[in-house]
CSV table of C-alpha atoms in Angstrom, one decimal:
chain,number,residue,atom,x,y,z
O,1,MET,CA,-52.7,-24.7,68.5
O,2,GLN,CA,-49.9,-25.2,65.8
O,3,GLN,CA,-47.6,-27.7,66.3
O,4,ARG,CA,-43.8,-27.5,66.5
O,5,SER,CA,-40.7,-29.4,65.6
O,6,THR,CA,-37.4,-29.4,67.3
O,7,GLN,CA,-34.1,-31.8,68.3
O,8,ALA,CA,-34.5,-32.8,71.7
O,9,ILE,CA,-32.5,-35.1,74.4
O,10,ILE,CA,-34.8,-36.8,76.9
O,11,LEU,CA,-33.8,-35.5,80.4
O,12,SER,CA,-36.5,-37.8,82.2
O,13,ARG,CA,-39.3,-40.3,81.7
O,14,THR,CA,-42.1,-41.2,83.8
O,15,ASN,CA,-44.9,-43.8,83.1
O,16,PHE,CA,-48.5,-42.4,83.1
O,17,GLY,CA,-51.7,-44.3,83.0
O,18,GLU,CA,-51.7,-47.8,81.4
O,19,ALA,CA,-49.6,-47.0,78.3
O,20,ASP,CA,-48.5,-43.3,78.3
O,21,ARG,CA,-45.3,-41.6,79.4
O,22,ILE,CA,-44.7,-38.0,80.6
O,23,ILE,CA,-41.3,-37.0,79.3
O,24,THR,CA,-39.0,-33.8,80.0
O,25,PHE,CA,-36.9,-33.0,77.2
O,26,LEU,CA,-34.2,-30.4,76.2
O,27,THR,CA,-34.0,-28.6,72.9
O,28,PRO,CA,-31.4,-26.3,71.4
O,29,ASP,CA,-34.1,-23.7,70.6
O,30,GLN,CA,-37.2,-24.1,72.9
O,31,GLY,CA,-35.9,-24.7,76.5
O,32,LYS,CA,-37.0,-27.6,78.4
O,33,ILE,CA,-40.3,-29.2,77.7
O,34,SER,CA,-42.4,-31.4,79.5
O,35,GLY,CA,-44.7,-33.5,76.9
O,36,LEU,CA,-47.1,-36.4,77.1
O,37,VAL,CA,-46.5,-39.2,74.6
O,38,LYS,CA,-49.7,-41.2,74.5
O,39,GLY,CA,-49.5,-45.1,74.0
O,40,VAL,CA,-45.9,-45.0,73.8
O,41,ARG,CA,-45.7,-48.4,76.1
O,42,LYS,CA,-47.8,-50.3,73.5
O,43,SER,CA,-45.7,-52.9,72.0
O,44,LYS,CA,-46.8,-51.4,68.2
O,45,SER,CA,-46.3,-47.7,69.2
O,46,LYS,CA,-44.4,-45.7,66.6
O,47,LEU,CA,-43.2,-43.1,69.0
O,48,ALA,CA,-41.1,-45.3,71.2
O,49,GLY,CA,-37.8,-45.3,69.2
O,50,GLY,CA,-37.5,-41.6,69.3
O,51,ILE,CA,-37.9,-41.2,73.0
O,52,GLU,CA,-34.8,-43.4,74.2
O,53,LEU,CA,-32.3,-42.3,76.6
O,54,PHE,CA,-28.7,-41.1,75.5
O,55,SER,CA,-30.0,-40.1,72.2
O,56,VAL,CA,-31.0,-37.1,70.1
O,57,SER,CA,-34.2,-36.9,68.4
O,58,ASP,CA,-36.5,-35.0,66.2
O,59,ILE,CA,-39.7,-34.3,68.1
O,60,THR,CA,-43.1,-32.7,66.9
O,61,PHE,CA,-45.4,-31.6,69.8
O,62,ILE,CA,-48.6,-29.4,70.3
O,63,PRO,CA,-47.7,-27.1,73.4
O,64,GLY,CA,-50.5,-27.4,75.9
O,65,ARG,CA,-52.4,-24.8,77.6
O,66,GLY,CA,-50.8,-25.9,80.8
O,67,GLU,CA,-47.2,-27.0,81.3
O,68,THR,CA,-47.6,-30.4,79.3
O,69,SER,CA,-47.5,-30.5,75.7
O,70,THR,CA,-48.5,-33.5,73.6
O,71,ILE,CA,-46.0,-35.3,71.7
O,72,ILE,CA,-47.5,-36.3,68.0
O,73,SER,CA,-44.2,-37.6,66.4
O,74,THR,CA,-40.7,-38.7,67.0
O,75,ARG,CA,-37.8,-39.8,64.8
O,76,LEU,CA,-34.3,-40.9,66.4
O,77,VAL,CA,-31.5,-38.9,64.9
O,78,ARG,CA,-28.6,-40.6,66.6
O,79,HIS,CA,-28.2,-43.0,69.5
O,80,TYR,CA,-25.1,-43.5,71.7
O,81,GLY,CA,-25.5,-47.1,72.1
O,82,ASN,CA,-22.2,-47.9,73.7
O,83,ILE,CA,-23.1,-46.0,76.9
O,84,VAL,CA,-25.3,-48.8,78.0
O,85,LYS,CA,-23.2,-51.6,77.5
O,86,ASN,CA,-21.0,-50.6,80.5
O,87,LEU,CA,-23.0,-50.1,83.9
O,88,GLU,CA,-20.1,-47.3,85.1
O,89,ARG,CA,-20.8,-45.2,82.0
O,90,THR,CA,-24.6,-45.9,82.2
O,91,ASN,CA,-24.8,-44.6,85.6
O,92,ALA,CA,-22.4,-41.6,84.8
O,93,GLY,CA,-24.7,-40.6,81.9
O,94,TYR,CA,-27.7,-40.6,84.2
O,95,GLU,CA,-25.9,-38.6,86.8
O,96,LEU,CA,-24.8,-36.1,84.1
O,97,ILE,CA,-28.2,-35.7,83.2
O,98,LYS,CA,-29.5,-35.0,86.3
O,99,LEU,CA,-27.0,-32.5,87.1
O,100,LEU,CA,-27.7,-30.6,84.1
O,101,ASN,CA,-31.5,-30.7,84.8
O,102,LYS,CA,-31.2,-29.6,88.2
O,103,SER,CA,-28.7,-26.6,87.2
O,104,THR,CA,-30.8,-25.2,84.4
O,105,GLU,CA,-34.1,-23.3,84.2
O,106,ASP,CA,-36.8,-23.9,81.9
O,107,ASN,CA,-35.4,-21.9,79.1
O,108,PRO,CA,-31.7,-22.6,79.1
O,109,GLU,CA,-29.5,-21.4,76.2
O,110,SER,CA,-28.7,-23.8,73.5
O,111,GLU,CA,-25.2,-24.3,74.6
O,112,TYR,CA,-26.6,-26.5,77.4
O,113,PHE,CA,-28.2,-28.9,74.6
O,114,HIS,CA,-24.7,-29.3,72.8
O,115,LEU,CA,-22.9,-29.8,76.2
O,116,LEU,CA,-25.3,-32.8,76.8
O,117,ASP,CA,-24.8,-34.0,73.3
O,118,GLU,CA,-21.1,-33.8,73.5
O,119,ALA,CA,-21.0,-35.5,76.9
O,120,PHE,CA,-23.0,-38.4,75.5
O,121,ALA,CA,-20.4,-38.7,72.6
O,122,ALA,CA,-17.5,-38.7,75.1
O,123,LEU,CA,-19.4,-41.6,77.2
O,124,ASP,CA,-20.0,-43.5,74.1
O,125,ASP,CA,-16.3,-43.7,73.4
O,126,GLN,CA,-14.8,-46.2,75.8
O,127,THR,CA,-11.3,-44.9,75.6
O,128,ILE,CA,-12.0,-41.6,77.4
O,129,SER,CA,-12.0,-41.9,81.1
O,130,LEU,CA,-15.0,-41.3,83.3
O,131,PRO,CA,-13.1,-38.7,85.5
O,132,LEU,CA,-12.0,-36.7,82.6
O,133,ILE,CA,-15.6,-36.5,81.3
O,134,TYR,CA,-16.6,-35.3,84.8
O,135,VAL,CA,-14.4,-32.7,85.4
O,136,TRP,CA,-14.7,-31.5,81.5
O,137,PHE,CA,-18.7,-31.5,82.0
O,138,CYS,CA,-18.7,-29.7,85.2
O,139,SER,CA,-16.1,-27.0,84.1
O,140,GLN,CA,-18.4,-26.3,81.1
O,141,LEU,CA,-21.4,-26.0,83.6
O,142,LEU,CA,-19.5,-23.6,85.8
O,143,LYS,CA,-18.5,-21.5,82.4
O,144,LEU,CA,-22.0,-21.3,81.0
O,145,ALA,CA,-23.1,-20.2,84.5
O,146,GLY,CA,-20.8,-17.5,84.3
O,147,HIS,CA,-18.7,-18.9,87.3
O,148,ALA,CA,-15.4,-19.8,85.4
O,149,PRO,CA,-12.4,-19.5,88.0
O,150,ASN,CA,-9.5,-17.0,87.6
O,151,LEU,CA,-6.8,-18.9,86.3
O,152,LYS,CA,-4.3,-16.4,85.2
O,153,THR,CA,-3.7,-14.5,88.5
O,154,ASP,CA,-3.7,-15.2,92.2
O,155,LEU,CA,-5.8,-13.6,94.8
O,156,GLU,CA,-3.6,-10.7,95.0
O,157,GLY,CA,-3.2,-10.2,91.3
O,158,TYR,CA,0.2,-11.8,90.8
O,159,ARG,CA,0.6,-13.9,87.7
O,160,LEU,CA,0.5,-17.7,88.7
O,161,GLU,CA,3.8,-19.0,88.6
O,162,ALA,CA,4.8,-22.9,87.4
O,163,ASP,CA,7.2,-23.2,90.3
O,164,LYS,CA,4.8,-22.5,93.2
O,165,LYS,CA,2.0,-24.4,94.9
O,166,TYR,CA,-1.5,-23.0,95.3
O,167,ASP,CA,-4.7,-23.2,97.5
O,168,PHE,CA,-8.0,-22.4,95.8
O,169,ASN,CA,-10.3,-19.7,97.4
O,170,PHE,CA,-13.8,-20.8,96.5
O,171,ASP,CA,-15.4,-17.4,97.7
O,172,ALA,CA,-13.2,-15.7,95.1
O,173,MET,CA,-13.0,-18.4,92.9
O,174,SER,CA,-9.1,-17.8,92.5
O,175,PHE,CA,-5.9,-19.5,93.5
O,176,GLN,CA,-3.9,-18.1,96.5
O,177,PRO,CA,-0.3,-19.0,97.6
O,178,SER,CA,-0.2,-22.3,99.5
O,179,ARG,CA,0.1,-22.7,103.3
O,180,ALA,CA,2.0,-25.3,105.0
O,181,GLY,CA,0.0,-28.4,105.7
O,182,SER,CA,-2.9,-27.5,102.9
O,183,SER,CA,-3.8,-29.5,100.1
O,184,SER,CA,-2.4,-27.7,97.1
O,185,PHE,CA,-2.2,-27.4,93.4
O,186,GLY,CA,0.5,-27.0,90.9
O,187,ALA,CA,1.4,-26.0,87.4
O,188,ASP,CA,0.2,-29.5,85.9
O,189,GLN,CA,-3.2,-29.2,87.7
O,190,ILE,CA,-3.6,-25.4,86.6
O,191,LYS,CA,-2.6,-26.3,83.1
O,192,VAL,CA,-5.2,-28.7,82.7
O,193,LEU,CA,-8.0,-26.5,84.6
O,194,ARG,CA,-7.1,-24.0,81.6
O,195,LEU,CA,-7.6,-26.4,78.9
O,196,LEU,CA,-11.0,-27.6,80.5
O,197,PHE,CA,-12.3,-24.2,80.7
O,198,ALA,CA,-10.8,-23.4,77.2
O,199,GLY,CA,-13.7,-25.6,75.7
O,200,GLY,CA,-11.7,-28.4,74.2
O,201,ARG,CA,-13.7,-31.5,73.6
O,202,PRO,CA,-13.1,-34.4,75.5
O,203,THR,CA,-11.6,-36.5,72.7
O,204,GLN,CA,-8.9,-33.6,72.2
O,205,LEU,CA,-8.1,-33.5,76.0
O,206,ALA,CA,-7.8,-37.1,76.2
O,207,GLN,CA,-4.5,-37.0,74.3
O,208,VAL,CA,-2.8,-34.7,76.9
O,209,LYS,CA,-0.1,-36.3,78.9
O,210,ASP,CA,-1.3,-37.8,82.3
O,211,ILE,CA,-4.6,-36.1,82.0
O,212,GLU,CA,-6.4,-38.9,83.5
O,213,SER,CA,-4.8,-39.2,86.6
O,214,ILE,CA,-4.9,-35.2,87.0
O,215,ALA,CA,-8.5,-35.4,86.2
O,216,VAL,CA,-9.0,-37.5,89.3
O,217,GLN,CA,-7.0,-35.0,91.4
O,218,LEU,CA,-9.3,-32.2,90.0
O,219,GLN,CA,-12.5,-33.8,91.0
O,220,THR,CA,-12.0,-32.6,94.6
O,221,LEU,CA,-11.6,-29.3,93.4
O,222,ILE,CA,-14.4,-29.3,90.7
O,223,LYS,CA,-17.4,-30.4,93.2
O,224,PRO,CA,-16.8,-27.7,95.9
O,225,MET,CA,-16.6,-25.2,92.9
O,226,LEU,CA,-20.1,-26.3,92.1
O,227,GLN,CA,-21.3,-26.1,95.6
O,228,ALA,CA,-19.7,-22.7,96.1
O,229,GLN,CA,-21.7,-21.2,93.2
O,230,SER,CA,-24.9,-23.0,94.4
O,231,ILE,CA,-24.8,-25.4,91.2
O,232,ALA,CA,-26.5,-28.8,91.6
O,233,ILE,CA,-23.9,-31.4,92.5
O,234,ILE,CA,-24.1,-35.0,91.8
């Protein structure tokens, strides 16, 4: 069968046999692919450098008759090496990979590939906080899945007002006027949510005043949003 070439981000690696590995990788144009990398665990393997985690690589493979293809060449394009220098950022990287892998089908849109690449770039930048990266990443997953919240009007159709407090209705994915004693959100949190779902990059968002502390607050909102829409949760 004719070989194919694509860019790839490694989602998982599993040792197989004495020297091989089975990898799952995400591509911008051919979905998620499972591939066998023969002899990659040998010290002189030329394939090992191109299947590093937290990287983008060029991969050439031969599609298999079953679910597993055969990887015949790999080349590292860019590696986000700063991620593995910090344990918290490394763990966050693993969790974001896991979340995206669980929440996508076999043929996800190319935007998922670019989202994970952008997430690696943010994790590689030690100045961008983990809570900000997390809420940004999850907001983009919700948006790509078609589950972005209504951030313009409340549950009854009235425009959200800067001087009011709101609760969030997860069934309707919309805010509603706050009730006494409930946890509520105000203009600052809603403003940041709008920026997150507008698709700004983490490097741009990091410049917004007080966004790091607001991102911490928004984690308690974003996680239930994912659960309400049946998107895998970390």
